Amino acid sequence: MTYSPDNSFKSKDEIRAMQEKKLQETVAYVNEHSPFYKELFTQSRFNIKGIKTIEDLSVIPLTIKENLQQRNNDFLCVPRNKIIEYSSTSGTLGSPVTIALTENDLTRLTYNEYCSFLNAGGTPDDIYQLMLTMDRQFMAGMAYYSGIRKLGAGVIRLGPGVPSLQWETILKLKSTAIVAVPSFILKLIEYAKEHNIDVSRTSVKKAICIGENIRNTDFSLNTLGKRITDAWDIKLYSTYASTEMQTAFTECSECRGGHLQPELLIVELLDEMNKPVAAGQPGEVTITTLGVEGMPLLRYKTGDICVYDDGPCACGRNTLRLSPVVGRKKQMIKFKGTTLYPPSLFDMLNEMEFIKDYVAEVKSNEIGMDEVTLHLLPINTSEDTDRKIRAYLQAKLRVIPNIQYLDKEQMHKVQFPESGRKAVKFIDRRS
Ligand SMILES: [Zn+2]
C-alpha cells in the first residue's frame, strides 16, 4: 500500500493489516541498521520474527527520551552522507535531540503534512500565511511549507511575531488561512482592534493552531479557543505533533481530535504500569514510527498525556483520534486523591473572573505527597471575593489547595524570578 490520503478511509481491518505489515518491516529494518535497537534486541533476547501484530509490540522494551539524549547517534540507521536535514527538538524538557532525515524521510514528512492540511479542509485555492519560524532546525516549519506545496495551495512565509506586518500581508495578499500559535492569534486580534482593522471582513477563514491547546479533552473550546472565536469568527483546527515522531495529528472539520496517520505511525497510550489504557482514559502517548529511514523509533514514550477516541468519525476516516495534550507526564500533580495537570489548572484559573493573575506552586510534603499552593492576584481583597474564589475551586477541584493572595508587585516577583524573561505560571519544587 503506497502513500495515499484514501488509506485513512479504508476499513479498520484493512488499516490494521497495513500497519502490521509496516511494523514487521520496521522491526527488521532497525534490527539490521540501528545500533541502539540491535543492542536492545540482543539484550532482551527475543525473536524479532515473533512480532507480527500490534499487540506483539508489547514485548519490545520502551524507548525513553533519555535514551535518545544520551545515545543520539546510535539511533541513526544510515551513513551520514545519506542525511539531508538535521532537525532538532526544542529541548523544553532536557537537552535537545538531533533528528536526522534522509531524502525519503523528507518525502514522508511532506506527505504527512499534506494529509494534515487535507484533514483541516485545505484546498489548492487556499493561501496559508505561516506565522512561525522556518529555520533554527525547526522541523514543523519545513513540514508545513512542503505539505502546502504538495497540496498546491499558496504559501506566505512571514515568520513569527510582528502583528503589523502580519496584518499588512493578510490585507495585501488575501491569505485564507493562518498557521500560528493560538496566543499569538489573540495578539493579532488585539492589534486589529487598536488599529481599526475589522477582522470579520478579512480574507482569513481558518487557523491551524500549533503548540498550545485550544480545546478541553471533551473537544469543546477552552478559554483560549473561546477568546479567539468570540472575537474572530474563524474555524480553529488543533494539531499535535513532535519532532521525534515526524508526524502530525490534525483535526478534521468535525474537530473531535487529531487523526492518526496510519501509514506513518502506530500509537499506544500507556498507563503508569506501561499497560494500554482504555478509550477515554488518559495515557502517555507512545509511538512507533513507520517508514522512517534515518532515525526510526520503536515504542518511544513522548511524555505527553492524551486521551484517545477510536469510535467512528463523521468525516469518514477510520483512524484513531487524539485529544489535546492533557499535560506533560513529568508535571502530573497527585493532589489529595485527584490527578491534575498544569494546563487544566490554568484553564480553570483563567476562567475565574475574580482572579486576575496566578502562579501555581507544587512541592512534596513530609510524607512525599504533592502539595499545591496557588498564588493569586484577586480583583480585590474583600471577604466576599475570597469566599467566591474558594467556592469556585472547591467546585472545580473538589479540594481546596493552599491559597496565598498577593498584590500586583508581589505577583510580579513570583512570576519573574531572577530576572527571567518569560512569566512563570508553574513552579515545581518537588524532589
Ligand atoms: Zn474526522
Coordinates of C-alpha atoms and ligand atoms in Angstrom, one line a residue:
M1 CA 0.0 0.0 0.0
T2 CA 1.6 3.2 -1.1
Y3 CA 1.1 6.6 0.5
S4 CA -2.4 7.8 -0.2
P5 CA -4.8 10.0 1.8
D6 CA -7.5 7.5 0.9
N7 CA -6.0 4.9 3.2
S8 CA -7.5 6.6 6.2
F9 CA -11.0 5.9 4.8
K10 CA -10.4 2.1 4.4
S11 CA -11.9 -0.3 6.9
K12 CA -10.3 -0.8 10.3
D13 CA -9.2 -4.3 9.4
E14 CA -7.5 -3.1 6.2
I15 CA -5.8 -0.3 8.1
R16 CA -4.6 -2.7 10.8
A17 CA -3.3 -5.2 8.2
M18 CA -1.3 -2.4 6.5
Q19 CA 0.1 -1.2 9.8
E20 CA 1.2 -4.7 10.9
K21 CA 3.0 -5.2 7.6
K22 CA 4.8 -2.0 8.0
L23 CA 5.6 -2.8 11.6
Q24 CA 7.3 -6.0 10.6
E25 CA 9.3 -4.2 8.0
T26 CA 10.3 -1.6 10.6
V27 CA 11.4 -4.1 13.2
A28 CA 13.5 -6.0 10.6
Y29 CA 15.0 -2.7 9.4
V30 CA 16.1 -1.4 12.9
N31 CA 17.4 -4.8 13.8
E32 CA 19.7 -4.5 10.8
H33 CA 20.6 -0.9 10.8
S34 CA 20.1 0.7 14.2
P35 CA 23.0 0.2 16.7
F36 CA 20.7 1.1 19.6
Y37 CA 17.9 -1.3 18.7
K38 CA 20.2 -4.1 17.6
E39 CA 21.8 -4.0 21.1
L40 CA 18.3 -3.8 22.8
F41 CA 17.1 -6.8 20.8
T42 CA 20.2 -8.8 21.6
Q43 CA 20.0 -8.0 25.3
S44 CA 16.3 -8.7 25.7
R45 CA 16.7 -11.9 23.6
F46 CA 13.5 -12.1 21.8
N47 CA 12.8 -13.3 18.3
I48 CA 12.0 -10.4 16.1
K49 CA 10.2 -12.7 13.8
G50 CA 7.6 -13.2 16.6
I51 CA 6.5 -9.6 16.2
K52 CA 3.6 -9.7 13.7
T53 CA 0.7 -7.8 15.2
I54 CA 0.3 -4.5 17.1
E55 CA -0.3 -6.5 20.3
D56 CA 3.1 -8.2 19.8
L57 CA 4.7 -4.8 20.2
S58 CA 4.3 -5.1 23.9
V59 CA 7.3 -7.4 24.2
I60 CA 9.6 -4.7 22.9
P61 CA 11.1 -2.6 25.7
L62 CA 10.2 1.0 25.7
T63 CA 12.5 3.7 24.5
I64 CA 12.6 6.9 26.6
K65 CA 13.8 10.4 25.9
E66 CA 16.9 9.9 27.9
N67 CA 17.9 7.0 25.6
L68 CA 17.6 9.4 22.7
Q69 CA 19.5 12.2 24.5
Q70 CA 22.4 10.0 25.7
R71 CA 22.8 7.8 22.6
N72 CA 21.5 10.1 19.9
N73 CA 23.9 8.8 17.2
D74 CA 23.2 5.2 18.0
F75 CA 19.6 5.7 16.6
L76 CA 20.9 6.6 13.2
C77 CA 20.3 3.9 10.6
V78 CA 22.1 5.4 7.6
P79 CA 25.6 6.6 6.7
R80 CA 26.0 10.3 7.2
N81 CA 26.1 11.1 3.5
K82 CA 22.5 9.9 3.2
I83 CA 21.3 12.6 5.7
I84 CA 19.8 15.7 4.1
E85 CA 18.2 17.5 7.0
Y86 CA 19.3 17.9 10.6
S87 CA 16.3 18.8 12.7
S88 CA 16.3 19.3 16.5
T89 CA 13.8 19.0 19.3
S90 CA 13.0 22.2 21.2
G91 CA 14.6 20.9 24.4
T92 CA 11.9 22.4 26.7
L93 CA 12.4 19.4 29.0
G94 CA 16.1 18.4 29.0
S95 CA 18.7 18.8 26.3
P96 CA 17.7 18.9 22.7
V97 CA 17.9 15.9 20.5
T98 CA 19.0 15.8 16.8
I99 CA 16.7 14.0 14.4
A100 CA 18.3 13.4 11.1
L101 CA 16.2 12.9 8.0
T102 CA 17.1 11.3 4.6
E103 CA 15.5 12.3 1.3
N104 CA 12.9 9.6 1.8
D105 CA 12.1 10.9 5.3
L106 CA 11.6 14.3 3.8
T107 CA 9.1 12.8 1.3
R108 CA 7.4 11.1 4.2
L109 CA 7.3 14.4 6.1
T110 CA 5.8 16.2 3.1
Y111 CA 3.1 13.5 2.7
N112 CA 2.4 13.8 6.4
E113 CA 1.8 17.5 6.3
Y114 CA -0.1 17.3 3.0
C115 CA -2.5 14.9 4.7
S116 CA -2.7 17.2 7.7
F117 CA -3.8 20.1 5.6
L118 CA -6.3 17.9 3.8
N119 CA -7.7 16.9 7.2
A120 CA -8.1 20.5 8.1
G121 CA -10.1 21.3 5.0
G122 CA -7.2 22.6 2.8
T123 CA -7.6 23.0 -0.9
P124 CA -5.4 24.4 -3.7
D125 CA -7.4 27.6 -3.5
D126 CA -6.1 28.3 0.0
I127 CA -3.3 30.8 0.7
Y128 CA -1.6 29.9 4.0
Q129 CA 0.3 32.5 6.0
L130 CA 2.9 30.8 8.1
M131 CA 3.5 32.7 11.4
L132 CA 6.3 30.5 12.6
T133 CA 10.0 30.1 12.1
M134 CA 11.4 28.3 9.1
D135 CA 14.9 27.9 10.5
R136 CA 16.6 27.1 13.8
Q137 CA 16.3 23.4 12.9
F138 CA 12.6 23.6 13.4
M139 CA 11.1 20.6 11.6
A140 CA 7.5 21.8 11.6
G141 CA 8.2 24.9 9.6
M142 CA 9.7 22.9 6.8
A143 CA 6.9 20.3 7.0
Y144 CA 4.2 23.0 6.7
Y145 CA 6.0 24.5 3.7
S146 CA 6.4 21.3 1.8
G147 CA 3.0 20.0 2.7
I148 CA 1.3 23.1 1.4
R149 CA 3.4 22.9 -1.8
K150 CA 2.1 19.3 -2.3
L151 CA -1.4 20.4 -1.7
G152 CA -0.9 23.0 -4.4
A153 CA -2.0 25.9 -2.2
G154 CA -0.3 29.2 -1.8
V155 CA 2.2 29.9 1.0
I156 CA 3.5 33.0 2.6
R157 CA 6.4 32.6 4.9
L158 CA 6.2 35.5 7.2
G159 CA 7.8 34.1 10.3
P160 CA 6.6 34.6 13.9
G161 CA 5.6 37.9 15.6
V162 CA 5.2 41.4 14.2
P163 CA 1.4 41.8 14.1
S164 CA 1.6 44.9 11.9
L165 CA 3.4 43.0 9.2
Q166 CA 1.1 40.0 9.5
W167 CA -2.0 42.3 9.0
E168 CA -0.4 44.2 6.2
T169 CA 0.2 40.9 4.4
I170 CA -3.2 39.5 5.1
L171 CA -4.8 42.6 3.6
K172 CA -2.5 42.7 0.7
L173 CA -2.2 39.1 -0.4
K174 CA -5.6 37.9 0.9
S175 CA -4.5 34.9 2.9
T176 CA -7.3 32.5 3.6
A177 CA -5.6 30.6 6.4
I178 CA -3.0 31.2 9.1
V179 CA -0.7 28.7 10.8
A180 CA 0.1 30.1 14.2
V181 CA 0.4 29.7 18.0
P182 CA -3.1 30.4 19.4
S183 CA -1.9 33.0 22.0
F184 CA -0.3 34.9 19.1
I185 CA -3.7 34.9 17.3
L186 CA -5.0 36.8 20.4
K187 CA -2.3 39.3 19.9
L188 CA -3.3 39.7 16.2
I189 CA -6.9 40.4 17.3
E190 CA -5.7 42.9 19.9
Y191 CA -3.6 44.7 17.3
A192 CA -6.5 44.7 14.8
K193 CA -8.8 46.3 17.5
E194 CA -6.3 49.0 18.2
H195 CA -5.8 49.8 14.5
N196 CA -9.4 49.7 13.3
I197 CA -9.0 46.5 11.3
D198 CA -12.3 44.8 11.0
V199 CA -11.3 41.1 11.5
S200 CA -14.6 39.8 10.3
R201 CA -14.1 41.4 6.9
T202 CA -10.7 40.0 6.2
S203 CA -10.0 37.0 3.9
V204 CA -8.9 34.7 6.7
K205 CA -11.3 31.8 7.3
K206 CA -9.4 29.3 9.3
A207 CA -6.4 28.9 11.6
I208 CA -4.2 25.8 12.0
C209 CA -3.2 26.1 15.7
I210 CA 0.2 24.8 16.8
G211 CA 1.9 24.4 20.2
E212 CA -0.9 25.3 22.5
N213 CA -4.3 23.7 23.4
I214 CA -7.4 25.4 22.1
R215 CA -9.7 22.6 23.3
N216 CA -10.6 20.7 26.5
T217 CA -10.4 17.0 26.4
D218 CA -14.2 16.8 25.6
F219 CA -13.2 18.8 22.5
S220 CA -15.1 21.9 23.5
L221 CA -13.1 25.1 23.1
N222 CA -11.1 26.1 26.1
T223 CA -10.7 29.6 27.4
L224 CA -8.1 30.5 24.8
G225 CA -10.1 28.9 22.0
K226 CA -13.2 30.8 23.1
R227 CA -11.5 34.1 23.4
I228 CA -10.2 33.8 19.8
T229 CA -13.5 32.7 18.2
D230 CA -15.6 35.2 20.3
A231 CA -13.6 38.0 18.7
W232 CA -12.9 36.5 15.3
D233 CA -15.3 34.1 13.5
I234 CA -12.7 31.7 12.0
K235 CA -12.5 27.9 12.2
L236 CA -9.8 26.6 14.5
Y237 CA -8.0 23.3 13.8
S238 CA -6.0 21.8 16.6
T239 CA -2.8 19.9 15.9
Y240 CA -0.4 17.7 17.9
A241 CA 3.0 16.7 16.6
S242 CA 6.6 16.2 17.7
T243 CA 10.0 16.2 16.0
E244 CA 10.7 12.6 17.2
M245 CA 7.6 11.2 15.5
Q246 CA 8.0 13.2 12.3
T247 CA 4.2 13.0 12.1
A248 CA 1.2 15.3 13.0
F249 CA -2.2 14.5 14.3
T250 CA -4.5 17.1 12.8
E251 CA -8.2 17.7 13.3
C252 CA -10.7 17.2 10.5
S253 CA -13.7 19.6 10.1
E254 CA -15.5 17.7 12.9
C255 CA -13.0 19.0 15.4
R256 CA -13.2 15.9 17.6
G257 CA -9.5 15.1 18.0
G258 CA -6.4 14.9 15.7
H259 CA -6.5 11.9 13.3
L260 CA -3.7 9.3 13.4
Q261 CA -2.0 8.8 10.0
P262 CA -2.0 5.1 9.9
E263 CA 0.8 4.6 7.3
L264 CA 3.2 6.7 9.3
L265 CA 2.8 5.8 12.9
I266 CA 1.5 3.3 15.4
V267 CA 0.4 4.9 18.6
E268 CA -0.1 3.3 22.0
L269 CA -1.5 5.1 25.1
L270 CA 0.0 3.6 28.2
D271 CA -0.7 3.9 31.9
E272 CA 1.9 4.2 34.7
M273 CA 2.5 0.4 34.6
N274 CA 3.0 0.7 30.8
K275 CA -0.2 -1.1 30.1
P276 CA -2.6 0.2 27.4
V277 CA -5.4 2.4 28.7
A278 CA -9.0 2.2 27.5
A279 CA -10.5 4.8 25.2
G280 CA -11.3 8.0 27.1
Q281 CA -8.7 7.4 29.7
P282 CA -5.5 9.5 29.9
G283 CA -2.3 7.7 28.9
E284 CA 1.2 8.5 27.8
V285 CA 1.5 8.8 24.0
T286 CA 4.0 6.1 22.9
I287 CA 4.8 6.0 19.3
T288 CA 6.4 3.6 16.8
T289 CA 7.3 5.3 13.5
L290 CA 6.6 3.6 10.2
G291 CA 8.5 4.1 7.1
V292 CA 11.3 6.3 8.7
E293 CA 14.7 5.6 7.3
G294 CA 17.1 7.9 9.2
M295 CA 16.0 7.6 12.9
P296 CA 13.1 5.3 13.3
L297 CA 11.8 4.9 16.8
L298 CA 10.1 1.9 18.4
R299 CA 7.7 2.4 21.4
Y300 CA 9.1 5.8 22.2
K301 CA 7.5 7.4 25.2
T302 CA 6.8 11.1 24.4
G303 CA 6.0 12.2 27.9
D304 CA 2.7 13.7 26.6
I305 CA -0.5 12.6 28.2
C306 CA -3.5 12.4 25.9
V307 CA -6.9 10.6 25.7
Y308 CA -7.9 8.7 22.6
D309 CA -11.2 8.0 20.8
D310 CA -11.4 5.1 18.4
G311 CA -15.1 5.5 17.6
P312 CA -16.2 6.4 14.1
C313 CA -15.7 10.0 12.9
A314 CA -18.3 11.7 10.9
C315 CA -15.7 12.7 8.3
G316 CA -15.4 9.0 7.3
R317 CA -11.9 8.4 8.3
N318 CA -11.5 5.1 10.2
T319 CA -8.5 6.2 12.3
L320 CA -7.9 6.8 16.0
R321 CA -8.1 10.4 17.2
L322 CA -6.1 12.0 20.0
S323 CA -7.3 14.7 22.4
P324 CA -5.3 17.8 23.0
V325 CA -2.3 17.2 25.3
V326 CA -3.7 16.9 28.9
G327 CA -0.3 17.6 30.3
R328 CA 3.3 16.5 30.4
K329 CA 3.9 13.3 32.4
K330 CA 6.6 14.9 34.5
Q331 CA 4.3 17.7 35.5
M332 CA 1.5 15.5 36.8
I333 CA 0.2 16.5 40.2
K334 CA -1.2 14.0 42.5
F335 CA -3.3 16.0 44.8
K336 CA -5.4 14.6 47.6
G337 CA -6.6 11.7 45.5
T338 CA -7.1 13.5 42.2
T339 CA -4.7 13.7 39.3
L340 CA -4.2 17.1 37.8
Y341 CA -2.0 18.6 35.1
P342 CA -1.0 22.3 35.0
P343 CA -2.9 23.1 31.7
S344 CA -6.3 22.1 33.1
L345 CA -5.5 24.0 36.3
F346 CA -4.5 27.1 34.3
D347 CA -7.7 26.9 32.3
M348 CA -9.7 26.7 35.5
L349 CA -7.9 29.8 36.8
N350 CA -8.2 31.7 33.5
E351 CA -11.9 31.2 33.6
M352 CA -12.4 32.6 37.1
E353 CA -13.4 36.3 36.9
F354 CA -12.3 37.1 40.4
I355 CA -8.7 36.0 39.7
K356 CA -6.6 38.5 37.7
D357 CA -3.3 36.5 37.7
Y358 CA -1.9 33.4 39.3
V359 CA 1.1 31.2 39.8
A360 CA 0.7 27.6 40.8
E361 CA 3.4 26.0 43.0
V362 CA 3.8 22.4 43.8
K363 CA 6.1 20.7 46.4
S364 CA 6.4 17.5 48.2
N365 CA 5.3 17.4 51.8
E366 CA 6.8 15.4 54.7
I367 CA 5.1 12.2 53.6
G368 CA 6.1 12.6 49.9
M369 CA 2.7 13.7 48.7
D370 CA 2.2 16.7 46.3
E371 CA 1.1 19.9 47.9
V372 CA -0.3 22.7 45.8
T373 CA -0.2 26.4 46.6
L374 CA -2.0 28.9 44.4
H375 CA -0.5 32.4 44.5
L376 CA -3.4 34.6 43.4
L377 CA -3.9 38.2 42.5
P378 CA -7.6 38.7 43.2
I379 CA -9.6 41.6 41.8
N380 CA -10.0 42.9 45.3
T381 CA -9.2 41.8 48.9
S382 CA -12.8 41.6 50.2
E383 CA -14.0 38.6 52.2
D384 CA -16.7 38.1 49.6
T385 CA -14.2 37.7 46.8
D386 CA -12.2 35.2 48.9
R387 CA -15.3 33.2 49.6
K388 CA -16.2 33.1 45.9
I389 CA -12.8 32.0 44.9
R390 CA -12.7 29.2 47.4
A391 CA -16.2 28.0 46.5
Y392 CA -15.2 28.0 42.8
L393 CA -12.0 26.0 43.4
Q394 CA -13.9 23.6 45.7
A395 CA -16.5 23.0 42.9
K396 CA -13.9 22.5 40.2
L397 CA -11.2 20.7 42.1
R398 CA -13.3 19.1 44.8
V399 CA -10.5 20.0 47.2
I400 CA -9.1 23.4 48.1
P401 CA -5.4 23.9 47.7
N402 CA -3.4 26.4 49.8
I403 CA -4.2 29.9 48.7
Q404 CA -1.9 32.8 49.1
Y405 CA -3.1 36.2 48.0
L406 CA -0.5 38.6 46.6
D407 CA -0.6 42.2 45.4
K408 CA 0.5 43.2 42.0
E409 CA 4.1 43.8 43.0
Q410 CA 4.4 40.5 44.8
M411 CA 2.9 38.7 41.9
H412 CA 5.5 40.2 39.6
K413 CA 8.3 39.0 41.8
V414 CA 6.9 35.4 41.8
Q415 CA 6.4 35.4 38.1
F416 CA 9.8 36.8 37.2
P417 CA 12.3 35.2 39.5
E418 CA 16.0 36.2 38.9
S419 CA 15.2 38.4 36.0
G420 CA 13.6 35.6 34.0
R421 CA 12.3 36.7 30.6
K422 CA 9.1 34.8 30.5
A423 CA 6.4 34.9 33.1
V424 CA 6.3 31.8 35.2
K425 CA 2.9 30.2 35.8
F426 CA 4.0 26.9 37.3
I427 CA 6.7 26.3 39.9
D428 CA 7.7 22.7 40.5
R429 CA 9.7 22.3 43.8
R430 CA 9.2 18.5 44.1
S431 CA 12.2 16.5 44.9
Ligands
ZN1 ZN -12.6 13.1 11.3

